[in-house]
Short mmCIF file of C-alpha atoms in Angstrom, two decimals:
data_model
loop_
_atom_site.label_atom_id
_atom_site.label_comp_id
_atom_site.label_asym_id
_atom_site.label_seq_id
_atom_site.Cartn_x
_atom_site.Cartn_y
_atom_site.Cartn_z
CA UNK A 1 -15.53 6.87 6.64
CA UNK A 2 -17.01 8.19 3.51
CA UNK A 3 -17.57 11.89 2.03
CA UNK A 4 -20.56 12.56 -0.08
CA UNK A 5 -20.38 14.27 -3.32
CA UNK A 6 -22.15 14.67 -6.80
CA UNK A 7 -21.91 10.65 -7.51
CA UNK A 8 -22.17 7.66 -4.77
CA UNK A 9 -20.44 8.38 -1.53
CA UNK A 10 -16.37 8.77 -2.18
CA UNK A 11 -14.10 7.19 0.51
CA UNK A 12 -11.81 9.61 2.44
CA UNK A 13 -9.09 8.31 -0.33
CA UNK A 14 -10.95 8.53 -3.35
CA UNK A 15 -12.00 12.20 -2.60
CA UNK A 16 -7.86 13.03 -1.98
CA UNK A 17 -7.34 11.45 -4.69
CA UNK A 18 -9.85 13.07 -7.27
CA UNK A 19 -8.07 16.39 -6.50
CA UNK A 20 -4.94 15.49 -6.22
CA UNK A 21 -2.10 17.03 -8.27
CA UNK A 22 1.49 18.36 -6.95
CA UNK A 23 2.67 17.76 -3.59
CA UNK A 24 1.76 21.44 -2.64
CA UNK A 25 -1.60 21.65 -3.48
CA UNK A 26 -3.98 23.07 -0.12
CA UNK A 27 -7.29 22.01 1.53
CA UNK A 28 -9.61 23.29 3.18
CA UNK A 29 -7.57 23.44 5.95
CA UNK A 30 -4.23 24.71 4.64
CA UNK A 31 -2.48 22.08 4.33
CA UNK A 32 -2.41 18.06 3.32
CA UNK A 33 -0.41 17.50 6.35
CA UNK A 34 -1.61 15.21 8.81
CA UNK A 35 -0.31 16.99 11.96
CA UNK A 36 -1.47 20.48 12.30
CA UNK A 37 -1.14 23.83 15.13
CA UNK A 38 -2.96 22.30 17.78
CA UNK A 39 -5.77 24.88 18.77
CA UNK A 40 -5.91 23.86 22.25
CA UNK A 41 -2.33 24.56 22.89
CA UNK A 42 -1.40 25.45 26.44
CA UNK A 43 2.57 25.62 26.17
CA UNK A 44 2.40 25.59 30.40
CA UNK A 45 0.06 22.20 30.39
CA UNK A 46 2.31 20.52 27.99
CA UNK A 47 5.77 21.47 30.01
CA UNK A 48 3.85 20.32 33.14
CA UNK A 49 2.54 17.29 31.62
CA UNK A 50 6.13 16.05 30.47
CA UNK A 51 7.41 16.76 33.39
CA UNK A 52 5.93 14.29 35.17
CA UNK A 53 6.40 12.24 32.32
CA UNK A 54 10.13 11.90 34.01
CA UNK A 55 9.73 13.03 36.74
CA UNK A 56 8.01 9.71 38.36
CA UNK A 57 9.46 6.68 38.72
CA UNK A 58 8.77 4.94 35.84
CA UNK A 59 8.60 6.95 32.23
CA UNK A 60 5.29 7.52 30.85
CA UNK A 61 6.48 7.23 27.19
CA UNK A 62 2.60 7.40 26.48
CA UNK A 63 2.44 10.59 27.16
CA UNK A 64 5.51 12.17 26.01
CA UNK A 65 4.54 10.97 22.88
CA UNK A 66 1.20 11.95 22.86
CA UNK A 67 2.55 15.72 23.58
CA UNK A 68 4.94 15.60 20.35
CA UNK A 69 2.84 14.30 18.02
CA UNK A 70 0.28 16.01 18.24
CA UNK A 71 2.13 19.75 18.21
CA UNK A 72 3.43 21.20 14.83
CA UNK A 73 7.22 21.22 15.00
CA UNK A 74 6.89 25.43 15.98
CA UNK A 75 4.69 24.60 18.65
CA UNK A 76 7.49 21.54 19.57
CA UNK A 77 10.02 24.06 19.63
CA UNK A 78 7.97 26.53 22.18
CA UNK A 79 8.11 23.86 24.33
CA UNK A 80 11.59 23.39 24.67
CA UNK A 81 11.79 27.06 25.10
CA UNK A 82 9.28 26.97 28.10
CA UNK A 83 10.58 23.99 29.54
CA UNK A 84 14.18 25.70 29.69
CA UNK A 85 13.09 28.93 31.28
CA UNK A 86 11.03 26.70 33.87
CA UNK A 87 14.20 24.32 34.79
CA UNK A 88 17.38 25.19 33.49
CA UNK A 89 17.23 21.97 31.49
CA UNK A 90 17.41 21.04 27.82
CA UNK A 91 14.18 19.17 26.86
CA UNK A 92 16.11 17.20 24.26
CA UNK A 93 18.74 16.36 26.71
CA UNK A 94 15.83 15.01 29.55
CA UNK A 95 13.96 13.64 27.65
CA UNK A 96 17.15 11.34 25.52
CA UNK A 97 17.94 10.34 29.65
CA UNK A 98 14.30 8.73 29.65
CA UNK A 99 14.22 6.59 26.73
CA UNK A 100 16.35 4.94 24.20
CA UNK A 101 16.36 3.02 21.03
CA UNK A 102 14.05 3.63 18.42
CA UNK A 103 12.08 5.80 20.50
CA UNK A 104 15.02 8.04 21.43
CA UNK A 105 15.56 8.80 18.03
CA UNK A 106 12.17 9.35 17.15
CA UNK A 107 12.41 11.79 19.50
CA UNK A 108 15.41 13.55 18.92
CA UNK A 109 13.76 13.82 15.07
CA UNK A 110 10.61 15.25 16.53
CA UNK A 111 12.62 18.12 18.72
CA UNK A 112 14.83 19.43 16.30
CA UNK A 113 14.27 22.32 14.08
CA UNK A 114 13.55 20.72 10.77
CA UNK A 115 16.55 22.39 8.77
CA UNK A 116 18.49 20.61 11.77
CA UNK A 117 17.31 17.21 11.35
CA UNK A 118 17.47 17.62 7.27
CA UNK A 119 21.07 18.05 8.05
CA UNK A 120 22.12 15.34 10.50
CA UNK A 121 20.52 13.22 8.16
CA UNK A 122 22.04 14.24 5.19
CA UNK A 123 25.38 14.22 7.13
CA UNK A 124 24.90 10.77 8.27
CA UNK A 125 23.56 9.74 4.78
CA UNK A 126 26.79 11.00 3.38
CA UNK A 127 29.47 9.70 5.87
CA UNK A 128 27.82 6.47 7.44
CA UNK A 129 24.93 5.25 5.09
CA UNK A 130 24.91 2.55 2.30
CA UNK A 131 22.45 4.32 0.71
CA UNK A 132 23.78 7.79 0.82
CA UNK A 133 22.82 8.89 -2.89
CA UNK A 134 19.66 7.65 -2.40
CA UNK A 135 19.09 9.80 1.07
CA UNK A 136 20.74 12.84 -0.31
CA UNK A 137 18.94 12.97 -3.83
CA UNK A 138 15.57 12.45 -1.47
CA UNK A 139 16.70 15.63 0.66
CA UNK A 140 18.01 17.76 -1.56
CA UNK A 141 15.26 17.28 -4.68
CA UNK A 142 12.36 17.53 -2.64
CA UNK A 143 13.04 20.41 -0.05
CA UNK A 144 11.24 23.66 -0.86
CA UNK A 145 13.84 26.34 -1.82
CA UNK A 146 13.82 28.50 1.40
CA UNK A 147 14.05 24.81 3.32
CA UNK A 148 17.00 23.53 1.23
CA UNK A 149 19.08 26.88 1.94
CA UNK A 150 18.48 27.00 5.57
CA UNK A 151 19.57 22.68 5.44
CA UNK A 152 22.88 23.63 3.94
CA UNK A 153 23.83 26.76 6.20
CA UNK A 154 23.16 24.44 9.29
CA UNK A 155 25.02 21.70 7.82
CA UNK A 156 27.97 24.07 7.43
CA UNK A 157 27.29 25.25 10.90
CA UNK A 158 27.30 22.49 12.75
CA UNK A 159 29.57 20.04 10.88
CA UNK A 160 32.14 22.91 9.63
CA UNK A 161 32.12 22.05 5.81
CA UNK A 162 29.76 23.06 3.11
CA UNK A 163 27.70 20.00 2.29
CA UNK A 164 29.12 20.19 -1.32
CA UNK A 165 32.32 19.38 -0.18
CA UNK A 166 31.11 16.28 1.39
CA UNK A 167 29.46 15.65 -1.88
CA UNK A 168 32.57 15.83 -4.28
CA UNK A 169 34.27 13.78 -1.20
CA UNK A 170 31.90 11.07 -1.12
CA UNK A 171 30.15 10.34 -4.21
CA UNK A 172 31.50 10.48 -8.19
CA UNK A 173 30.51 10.46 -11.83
CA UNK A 174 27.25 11.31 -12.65
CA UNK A 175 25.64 10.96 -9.36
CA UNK A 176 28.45 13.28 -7.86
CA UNK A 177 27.07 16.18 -10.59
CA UNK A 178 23.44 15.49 -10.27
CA UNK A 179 23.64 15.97 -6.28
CA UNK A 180 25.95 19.12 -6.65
CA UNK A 181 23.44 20.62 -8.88
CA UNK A 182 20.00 20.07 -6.52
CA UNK A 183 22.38 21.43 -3.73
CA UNK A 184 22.86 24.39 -5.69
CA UNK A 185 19.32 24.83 -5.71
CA UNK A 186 19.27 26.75 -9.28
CA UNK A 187 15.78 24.77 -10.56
CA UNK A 188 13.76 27.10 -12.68
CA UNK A 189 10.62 28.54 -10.84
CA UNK A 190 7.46 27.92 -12.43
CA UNK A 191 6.25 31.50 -14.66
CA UNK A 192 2.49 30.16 -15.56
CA UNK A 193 3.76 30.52 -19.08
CA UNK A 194 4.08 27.77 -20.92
CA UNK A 195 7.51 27.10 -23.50
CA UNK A 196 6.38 25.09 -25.90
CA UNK A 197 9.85 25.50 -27.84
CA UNK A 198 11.95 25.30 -24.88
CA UNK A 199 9.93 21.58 -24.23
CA UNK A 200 10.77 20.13 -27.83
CA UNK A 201 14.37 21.55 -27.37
CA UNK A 202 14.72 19.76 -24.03
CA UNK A 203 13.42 16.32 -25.95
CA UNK A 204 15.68 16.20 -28.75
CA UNK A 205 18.42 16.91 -26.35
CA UNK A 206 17.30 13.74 -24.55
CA UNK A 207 17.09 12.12 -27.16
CA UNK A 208 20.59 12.93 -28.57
CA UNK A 209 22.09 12.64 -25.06
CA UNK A 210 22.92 8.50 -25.85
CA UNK A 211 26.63 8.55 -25.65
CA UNK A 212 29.40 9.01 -23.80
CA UNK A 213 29.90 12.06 -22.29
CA UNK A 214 26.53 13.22 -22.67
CA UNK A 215 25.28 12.31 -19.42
CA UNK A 216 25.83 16.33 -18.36
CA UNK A 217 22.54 17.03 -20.44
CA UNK A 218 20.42 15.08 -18.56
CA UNK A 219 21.48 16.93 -15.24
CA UNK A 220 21.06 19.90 -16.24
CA UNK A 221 17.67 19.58 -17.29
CA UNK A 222 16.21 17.43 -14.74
CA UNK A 223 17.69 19.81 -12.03
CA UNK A 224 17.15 23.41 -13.68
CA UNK A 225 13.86 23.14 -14.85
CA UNK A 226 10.86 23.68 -13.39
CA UNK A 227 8.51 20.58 -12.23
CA UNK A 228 5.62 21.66 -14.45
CA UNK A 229 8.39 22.28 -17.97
CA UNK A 230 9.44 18.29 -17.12
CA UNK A 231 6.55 16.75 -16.76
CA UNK A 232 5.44 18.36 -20.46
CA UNK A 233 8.97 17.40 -21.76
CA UNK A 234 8.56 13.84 -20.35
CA UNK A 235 4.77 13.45 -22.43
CA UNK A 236 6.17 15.09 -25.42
CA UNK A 237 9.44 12.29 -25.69
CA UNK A 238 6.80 9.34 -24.62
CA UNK A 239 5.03 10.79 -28.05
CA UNK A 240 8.29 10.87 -29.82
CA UNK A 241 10.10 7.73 -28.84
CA UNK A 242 7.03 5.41 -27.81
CA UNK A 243 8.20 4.62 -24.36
CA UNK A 244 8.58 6.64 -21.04
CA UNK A 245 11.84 8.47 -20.69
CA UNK A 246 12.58 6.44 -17.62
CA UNK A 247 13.38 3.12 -20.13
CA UNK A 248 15.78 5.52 -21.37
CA UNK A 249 17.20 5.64 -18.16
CA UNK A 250 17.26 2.49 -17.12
CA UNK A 251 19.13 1.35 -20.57
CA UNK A 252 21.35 4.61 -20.64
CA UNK A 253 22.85 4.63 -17.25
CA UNK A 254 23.74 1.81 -14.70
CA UNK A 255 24.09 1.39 -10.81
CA UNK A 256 24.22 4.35 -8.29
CA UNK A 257 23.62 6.70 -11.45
CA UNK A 258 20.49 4.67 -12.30
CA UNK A 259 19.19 4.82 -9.25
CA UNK A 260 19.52 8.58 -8.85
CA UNK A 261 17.59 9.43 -11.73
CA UNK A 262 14.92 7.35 -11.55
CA UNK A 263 14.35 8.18 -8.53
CA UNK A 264 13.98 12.15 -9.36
CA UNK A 265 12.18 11.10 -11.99
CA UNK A 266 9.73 10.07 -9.92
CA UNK A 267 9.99 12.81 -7.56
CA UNK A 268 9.30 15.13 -10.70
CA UNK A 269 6.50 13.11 -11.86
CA UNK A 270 4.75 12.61 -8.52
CA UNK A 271 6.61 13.50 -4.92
CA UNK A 272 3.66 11.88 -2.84
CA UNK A 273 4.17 8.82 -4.59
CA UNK A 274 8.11 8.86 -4.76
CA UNK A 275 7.29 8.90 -0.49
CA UNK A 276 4.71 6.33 -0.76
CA UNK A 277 7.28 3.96 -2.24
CA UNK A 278 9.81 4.62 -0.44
CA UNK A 279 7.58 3.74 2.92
CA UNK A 280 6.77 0.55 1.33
CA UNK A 281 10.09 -0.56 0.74
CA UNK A 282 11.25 0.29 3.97
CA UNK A 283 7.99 -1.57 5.60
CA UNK A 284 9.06 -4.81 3.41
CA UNK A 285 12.43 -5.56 4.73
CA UNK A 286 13.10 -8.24 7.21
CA UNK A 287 12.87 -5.68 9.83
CA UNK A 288 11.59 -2.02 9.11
CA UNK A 289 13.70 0.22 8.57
CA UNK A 290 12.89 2.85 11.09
CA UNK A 291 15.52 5.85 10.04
CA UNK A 292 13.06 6.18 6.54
CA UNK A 293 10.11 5.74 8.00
CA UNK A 294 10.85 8.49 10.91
CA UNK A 295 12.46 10.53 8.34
CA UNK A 296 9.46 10.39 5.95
CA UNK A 297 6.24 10.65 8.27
CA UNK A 298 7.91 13.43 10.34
CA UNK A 299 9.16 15.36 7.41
CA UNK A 300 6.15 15.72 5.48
CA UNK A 301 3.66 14.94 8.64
CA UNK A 302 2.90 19.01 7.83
CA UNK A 303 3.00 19.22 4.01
CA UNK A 304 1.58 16.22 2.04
CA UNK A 305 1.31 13.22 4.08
CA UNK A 306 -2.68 12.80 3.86
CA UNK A 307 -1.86 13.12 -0.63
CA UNK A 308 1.02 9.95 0.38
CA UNK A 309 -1.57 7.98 2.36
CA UNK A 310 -3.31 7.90 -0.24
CA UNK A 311 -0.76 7.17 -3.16
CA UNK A 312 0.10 4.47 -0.72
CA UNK A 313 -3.49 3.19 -0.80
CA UNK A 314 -3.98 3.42 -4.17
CA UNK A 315 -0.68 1.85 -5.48
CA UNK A 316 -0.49 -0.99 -3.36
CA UNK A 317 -4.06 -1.89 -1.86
CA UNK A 318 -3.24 -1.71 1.64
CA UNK A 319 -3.85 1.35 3.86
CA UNK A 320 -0.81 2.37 5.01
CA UNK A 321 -1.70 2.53 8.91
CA UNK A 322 -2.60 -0.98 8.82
CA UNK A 323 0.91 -1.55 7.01
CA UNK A 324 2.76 0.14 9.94
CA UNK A 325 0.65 -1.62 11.91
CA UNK A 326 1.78 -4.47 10.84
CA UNK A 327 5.21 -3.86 10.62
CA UNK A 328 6.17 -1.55 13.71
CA UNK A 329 7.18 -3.11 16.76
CA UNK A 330 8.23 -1.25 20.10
CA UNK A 331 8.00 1.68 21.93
CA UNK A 332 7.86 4.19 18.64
CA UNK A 333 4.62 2.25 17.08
CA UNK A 334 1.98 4.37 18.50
CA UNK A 335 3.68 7.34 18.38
CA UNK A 336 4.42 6.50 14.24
CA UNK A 337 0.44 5.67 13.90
CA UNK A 338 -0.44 8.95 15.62
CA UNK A 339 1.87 10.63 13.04
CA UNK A 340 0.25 8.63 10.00
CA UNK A 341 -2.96 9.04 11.80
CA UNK A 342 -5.85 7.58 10.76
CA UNK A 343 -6.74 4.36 8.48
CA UNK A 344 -8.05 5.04 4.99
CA UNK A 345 -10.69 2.28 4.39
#
């Protein structure tokens, strides 16, 4: 599929990716989510419809499927409304009594509120994961504001402890302050005026930031300032030191602490990318790892997912439908393809 323009027909792709910029940016439509309100809706149809999904003798996982991914996670959560007031029953709870495995969680991820599932999952990041800085810097770094403080009042909701408790409980050092920080959610907002001072400032503090004990200047200003500040402060030390600040990084700090910051260095520098990345990894071990994936395409299936298809395509030559296609086995593969979408040739 191709879309015309000024020059030679653009691929689907090409055209996101000739306006592509931060993770926010709008279409036509609103959004560069690939799952949008569903015009159609008919909250009645869709209760009825899963209803007999489990109600038969056999489980049409087809079609429960089909109802949840193509609904926006508000129209999701009218549903389990409806389907209450029609029979007394928790739609979550029937439907986890139908299916199991992958597919159960998949849709357990799909009926939660999302401030909800941001929390289980940081939870179980924290307490149960071997990659729990990893998962939490992912969460709490690339969250909108308004999203990050509704993840943390759940999480002390439902689990009964702030997640910064589980924080300073569970990680240490460096990572332990960078995480504490993005849960504090004190990053700058972006004014439209640019600090030129305030950039060069931020650089020589980098640059002086080498020894021991230092390692509290780079948190603060890769989680206080705004997105649009870094990425000038990160072109202005390139200039000044000849080489990207993340070789910095990678020579400065070591292990979990490492990882951390490159990794919202990347989120900084491009978050549809960071996500891209992240997919592909999780599509190249011996067996896909289907908590990222879910996490990922569900979590920004209604913000930027069209902007990571096509950092996907562009970074490593492959479409990523085809690479889930590839990759996915079972009962969640079509319903993971219906929340990628479509193929970007």
């Amino acid at each position: 599929m191709s879309v015309t323009s000024g020059k030679a027909g653009l691929s689907l792709t090409q055209e996101i990716l000739s306006h592509l910029g931060l993770a926010n940016k709008t279409a036509a439509w609103g959004t560069l989510g690939t799952l949008r309100t569903f015009l159609s809706f008919s909250v009645e149809k869709d209760v009825q419809r899963l209803l007999r999904a489990i109600a038969g003798q056999g489980v049409d996982r087809n079609a429960i499927m089909d109802v949840l991914t193509n609904r926006s996670r508000e129209q999701r959560q009218v549903i389990s409304r409806a389907f209450w007031e029609r029979t007394k029953q928790d739609l979550l709870t029937s439907l986890q009594a139908a299916v199991s495995g992958n597919l159960e969680r998949l849709v357990v991820a799909l009926l939660k509120p999302a401030a909800h599932f941001d929390a289980q999952e940081l939870r179980t990041a924290l307490k149960d994961s071997v990659s729990a800085e990893d998962v939490a810097m992912e969460i709490l770094a690339t969250r909108a504001p308004p999203q990050l403080q509704e993840c943390l009042a759940v999480y002390k909701h439902d689990f009964q402890v702030e997640a910064e408790e589980d924080i300073k409980s569970e990680t240490s050092g460096t990572v332990q302050d960078l995480l504490l920080a993005l849960a504090k959610g004190g990053r700058e907002s972006y004014s439209e005026v640019i600090d030129y001072h305030l950039a060069e400032e931020d650089v020589q503090a980098l640059k002086q930031a080498e020894g021991p004990g230092t390692e509290g200047t780079w948190v603060l200003i890769l989680t206080q300032r705004n997105p649009e500040h870094l990425l000038r402060v990160f072109e202005q030390y390139q200039r000044c030191t000849g080489h990207e600040l993340e070789q910095t990084v990678q020579n400065r700090f070591h292990g979990d602490a490492q990882m951390v910051l490159l990794g919202l260095a990347s989120v900084i520098r491009n978050t549809p990318l960071y996500f891209a990345e992240k997919l592909h990894q999780a599509l190249q071990e011996t067996e896909a790892n289907y908590q990222v994936l879910m996490r990922i395409l569900i979590s920004r299936s209604e913000t930027d997912l069209l902007s990571i298809r096509a950092e996907f395509r562009r970074k490593f030559g492959k479409s990523l439908y085809s690479a889930l296609q590839d990759s996915v086995k079972g009962d969640c593969r079509l319903a993971l393809l219906a929340l990628c979408r479509a193929e970007d040739l």
